[in-house]
Amino acid sequence: MIQIGSSLDAQDAVDILPQRRWTVEDYHQMIAAGILDKGDRQRHSRAEHVELIDGYILEKLPQGPPHASTTSSFGNEFVLLFAGKAWIRQQLPLIISPNSEPEPDIAVVRIDKNRYRDRHPTPQDVYLLIEVSNSTLKFDRQQKAQLYAQVNIPEYWIVDVKKRQVWIMRNPQGGEYQSQILLGIQDSIEPIALPSIVIQLSEFLE
């Protein structure tokens, strides 16, 4: 598996190393068979979990306190802000193509009467995705942004933990977000799907 955040960039590894590309079905079969068992202590000491991106199983690094705190802040506050209007999922699977099942840090999705007990959300369910970046900013701005734009996720944010900034990506066309703006700690923003909700970034980044 490729480890995101290591000295070798994920896309570089994909380009130079022979890899088999997996489907979501393959991925689920491996999980069911225990091949990707998170209980593997030796592997789990290096990474928290894996995700399937464009057919490649990527191993994610453990979260340091800044990353974990930022993710938790957005998740907890969003539950309150979006109550009755959207469902908030933290680091849970999202099936966006036959060979991609990412686990974004925050997913703001449509309310499902079954609470997604019988399926994972798909792009049609998504209002907003957020990735919190500490050591993976390049990957999140390039590979993840392209992945989400290709399936028309309407809005994608990247939280730069180190600089306390947020990249706001909107208007997906041709596999790219046509609108990209950078906001700072004193800025506020309204999600395009739910413009009645005003998010003050200082509440999450200070």
Tab-separated table of C-alpha atoms in Angstrom:
chain	number	residue	atom	x	y	z
A	1	MET	CA	0.000	0.000	0.000
A	2	ILE	CA	1.054	3.564	-0.602
A	3	GLN	CA	1.453	5.652	2.514
A	4	ILE	CA	0.208	9.216	2.175
A	5	GLY	CA	2.480	11.779	3.779
A	6	SER	CA	5.693	9.773	3.440
A	7	SER	CA	8.781	11.100	1.653
A	8	LEU	CA	7.510	9.546	-1.568
A	9	ASP	CA	4.542	11.459	-2.971
A	10	ALA	CA	1.530	9.234	-3.567
A	11	GLN	CA	1.191	10.075	-7.238
A	12	ASP	CA	4.947	9.544	-7.765
A	13	ALA	CA	4.588	6.099	-6.238
A	14	VAL	CA	1.644	5.329	-8.486
A	15	ASP	CA	3.670	6.409	-11.513
A	16	ILE	CA	6.824	4.398	-10.812
A	17	LEU	CA	5.726	1.298	-8.931
A	18	PRO	CA	3.796	-1.626	-10.405
A	19	GLN	CA	0.372	-1.593	-8.800
A	20	ARG	CA	-2.862	-3.443	-9.334
A	21	ARG	CA	-5.869	-1.176	-9.492
A	22	TRP	CA	-8.792	-2.390	-7.394
A	23	THR	CA	-12.523	-1.857	-7.621
A	24	VAL	CA	-14.786	-0.970	-4.718
A	25	GLU	CA	-16.119	-4.532	-4.892
A	26	ASP	CA	-12.567	-5.933	-4.607
A	27	TYR	CA	-11.877	-3.563	-1.744
A	28	HIS	CA	-14.955	-4.654	0.189
A	29	GLN	CA	-14.054	-8.303	-0.333
A	30	MET	CA	-10.581	-7.688	1.105
A	31	ILE	CA	-12.104	-5.943	4.118
A	32	ALA	CA	-14.557	-8.817	4.648
A	33	ALA	CA	-11.713	-11.329	4.396
A	34	GLY	CA	-9.656	-9.462	6.997
A	35	ILE	CA	-6.867	-8.615	4.556
A	36	LEU	CA	-7.114	-4.951	5.526
A	37	ASP	CA	-7.926	-5.709	9.149
A	38	LYS	CA	-7.388	-2.633	11.292
A	39	GLY	CA	-6.629	-4.944	14.165
A	40	ASP	CA	-3.243	-5.718	12.641
A	41	ARG	CA	-1.193	-4.058	15.357
A	42	GLN	CA	2.063	-3.979	13.441
A	43	ARG	CA	0.470	-2.207	10.481
A	44	HIS	CA	-1.840	-0.163	12.659
A	45	SER	CA	1.142	1.327	14.513
A	46	ARG	CA	2.035	3.173	11.320
A	47	ALA	CA	-1.384	4.180	10.026
A	48	GLU	CA	-4.936	4.587	11.200
A	49	HIS	CA	-6.798	3.330	8.156
A	50	VAL	CA	-6.813	3.014	4.410
A	51	GLU	CA	-8.969	4.360	1.621
A	52	LEU	CA	-9.460	3.446	-2.029
A	53	ILE	CA	-8.511	6.259	-4.412
A	54	ASP	CA	-8.731	5.768	-8.173
A	55	GLY	CA	-8.166	2.028	-7.782
A	56	TYR	CA	-5.223	2.304	-5.379
A	57	ILE	CA	-5.334	1.400	-1.700
A	58	LEU	CA	-3.686	4.264	0.154
A	59	GLU	CA	-2.564	3.973	3.738
A	60	LYS	CA	-3.162	7.122	5.757
A	61	LEU	CA	-0.864	8.412	8.473
A	62	PRO	CA	-1.963	8.762	12.102
A	63	GLN	CA	-3.391	12.140	13.023
A	64	GLY	CA	-1.419	14.484	15.233
A	65	PRO	CA	-3.267	16.675	17.738
A	66	PRO	CA	-3.655	19.703	15.380
A	67	HIS	CA	-5.257	17.579	12.648
A	68	ALA	CA	-7.469	15.669	15.072
A	69	SER	CA	-8.543	18.808	16.921
A	70	THR	CA	-9.444	20.649	13.707
A	71	THR	CA	-11.419	17.708	12.363
A	72	SER	CA	-13.273	17.326	15.645
A	73	SER	CA	-14.027	21.064	15.789
A	74	PHE	CA	-15.587	21.091	12.329
A	75	GLY	CA	-17.485	17.875	12.968
A	76	ASN	CA	-18.968	18.869	16.309
A	77	GLU	CA	-19.900	22.406	15.258
A	78	PHE	CA	-21.329	21.252	11.930
A	79	VAL	CA	-23.680	18.832	13.698
A	80	LEU	CA	-25.203	21.861	15.420
A	81	LEU	CA	-25.089	24.218	12.431
A	82	PHE	CA	-26.655	21.758	9.985
A	83	ALA	CA	-29.148	20.168	12.385
A	84	GLY	CA	-32.297	19.186	10.508
A	85	LYS	CA	-30.791	20.215	7.159
A	86	ALA	CA	-27.955	17.763	6.534
A	87	TRP	CA	-26.196	14.734	8.002
A	88	ILE	CA	-22.560	15.086	9.128
A	89	ARG	CA	-20.166	12.177	8.656
A	90	GLN	CA	-16.596	12.195	9.981
A	91	GLN	CA	-13.928	10.063	8.290
A	92	LEU	CA	-16.460	7.582	6.951
A	93	PRO	CA	-16.645	5.941	3.503
A	94	LEU	CA	-18.122	7.637	0.477
A	95	ILE	CA	-18.517	5.661	-2.750
A	96	ILE	CA	-17.933	8.051	-5.627
A	97	SER	CA	-16.985	5.722	-8.488
A	98	PRO	CA	-16.507	1.999	-9.185
A	99	ASN	CA	-12.871	2.272	-8.039
A	100	SER	CA	-12.889	5.034	-5.422
A	101	GLU	CA	-14.085	4.936	-1.838
A	102	PRO	CA	-12.441	7.846	-0.016
A	103	GLU	CA	-12.979	8.707	3.636
A	104	PRO	CA	-13.037	12.518	3.750
A	105	ASP	CA	-12.518	14.135	7.127
A	106	ILE	CA	-15.950	15.781	6.959
A	107	ALA	CA	-18.839	15.013	4.622
A	108	VAL	CA	-22.003	17.090	4.688
A	109	VAL	CA	-24.628	14.896	3.024
A	110	ARG	CA	-28.360	14.679	2.486
A	111	ILE	CA	-30.429	13.328	5.353
A	112	ASP	CA	-31.201	9.676	4.702
A	113	LYS	CA	-34.261	8.127	6.354
A	114	ASN	CA	-32.245	4.961	7.061
A	115	ARG	CA	-29.199	6.920	8.273
A	116	TYR	CA	-27.102	5.214	5.579
A	117	ARG	CA	-27.398	1.850	7.332
A	118	ASP	CA	-27.724	-0.048	4.049
A	119	ARG	CA	-25.357	1.950	1.838
A	120	HIS	CA	-22.609	4.547	1.791
A	121	PRO	CA	-23.378	8.023	0.406
A	122	THR	CA	-22.693	8.676	-3.276
A	123	PRO	CA	-21.916	11.975	-5.073
A	124	GLN	CA	-25.632	12.693	-5.476
A	125	ASP	CA	-25.937	12.769	-1.665
A	126	VAL	CA	-23.071	15.210	-1.072
A	127	TYR	CA	-23.416	18.916	-0.319
A	128	LEU	CA	-19.860	19.547	0.831
A	129	LEU	CA	-16.626	17.648	1.494
A	130	ILE	CA	-13.775	18.804	3.716
A	131	GLU	CA	-10.251	17.443	3.973
A	132	VAL	CA	-8.081	18.616	6.867
A	133	SER	CA	-4.467	18.870	5.708
A	134	ASN	CA	-1.373	18.919	7.838
A	135	SER	CA	1.162	16.944	5.793
A	136	THR	CA	-1.003	16.083	2.752
A	137	LEU	CA	-1.828	19.501	1.295
A	138	LYS	CA	-0.354	18.781	-2.149
A	139	PHE	CA	-2.249	15.505	-2.463
A	140	ASP	CA	-5.502	17.050	-1.261
A	141	ARG	CA	-5.210	20.032	-3.623
A	142	GLN	CA	-4.330	17.931	-6.658
A	143	GLN	CA	-5.398	14.269	-6.629
A	144	LYS	CA	-8.297	14.596	-4.197
A	145	ALA	CA	-9.587	17.778	-5.863
A	146	GLN	CA	-9.535	16.120	-9.275
A	147	LEU	CA	-11.222	13.014	-7.900
A	148	TYR	CA	-14.066	15.005	-6.384
A	149	ALA	CA	-14.449	17.352	-9.358
A	150	GLN	CA	-14.697	14.420	-11.785
A	151	VAL	CA	-17.866	13.207	-10.047
A	152	ASN	CA	-19.275	16.735	-9.661
A	153	ILE	CA	-19.028	17.121	-5.907
A	154	PRO	CA	-20.375	20.706	-5.828
A	155	GLU	CA	-18.103	22.065	-3.117
A	156	TYR	CA	-14.792	20.938	-1.623
A	157	TRP	CA	-12.822	22.623	1.153
A	158	ILE	CA	-9.244	21.980	2.202
A	159	VAL	CA	-8.250	23.173	5.667
A	160	ASP	CA	-4.539	24.040	5.830
A	161	VAL	CA	-3.834	23.424	9.508
A	162	LYS	CA	-0.351	24.950	9.494
A	163	LYS	CA	-1.310	28.252	7.849
A	164	ARG	CA	-4.840	28.332	9.295
A	165	GLN	CA	-6.369	28.888	5.888
A	166	VAL	CA	-9.138	27.208	3.931
A	167	TRP	CA	-9.169	26.551	0.194
A	168	ILE	CA	-12.718	26.773	-1.163
A	169	MET	CA	-13.250	24.872	-4.423
A	170	ARG	CA	-16.480	25.147	-6.411
A	171	ASN	CA	-18.022	24.808	-9.859
A	172	PRO	CA	-16.652	21.424	-11.035
A	173	GLN	CA	-16.303	21.200	-14.810
A	174	GLY	CA	-14.172	18.902	-16.939
A	175	GLY	CA	-12.633	17.195	-13.936
A	176	GLU	CA	-11.468	20.447	-12.316
A	177	TYR	CA	-12.874	23.036	-9.959
A	178	GLN	CA	-13.229	26.253	-11.912
A	179	SER	CA	-13.475	28.415	-8.802
A	180	GLN	CA	-10.769	28.297	-6.146
A	181	ILE	CA	-10.457	30.909	-3.425
A	182	LEU	CA	-8.336	31.058	-0.285
A	183	LEU	CA	-9.908	32.289	2.951
A	184	GLY	CA	-8.246	33.278	6.187
A	185	ILE	CA	-9.117	33.024	9.831
A	186	GLN	CA	-11.175	36.236	9.866
A	187	ASP	CA	-13.358	35.266	6.902
A	188	SER	CA	-16.810	33.713	6.789
A	189	ILE	CA	-18.518	31.624	4.128
A	190	GLU	CA	-21.906	30.128	3.271
A	191	PRO	CA	-22.041	26.657	1.670
A	192	ILE	CA	-23.568	26.959	-1.798
A	193	ALA	CA	-26.088	24.170	-1.139
A	194	LEU	CA	-27.232	25.691	2.156
A	195	PRO	CA	-26.579	29.436	1.919
A	196	SER	CA	-28.621	30.227	5.010
A	197	ILE	CA	-25.791	28.812	7.147
A	198	VAL	CA	-22.938	31.256	7.808
A	199	ILE	CA	-19.672	29.671	8.933
A	200	GLN	CA	-17.194	31.887	10.793
A	201	LEU	CA	-13.792	30.312	10.209
A	202	SER	CA	-12.322	31.886	13.340
A	203	GLU	CA	-14.481	29.517	15.387
A	204	PHE	CA	-12.584	26.561	13.920
A	205	LEU	CA	-9.081	27.868	13.251
A	206	GLU	CA	-8.193	30.033	16.263
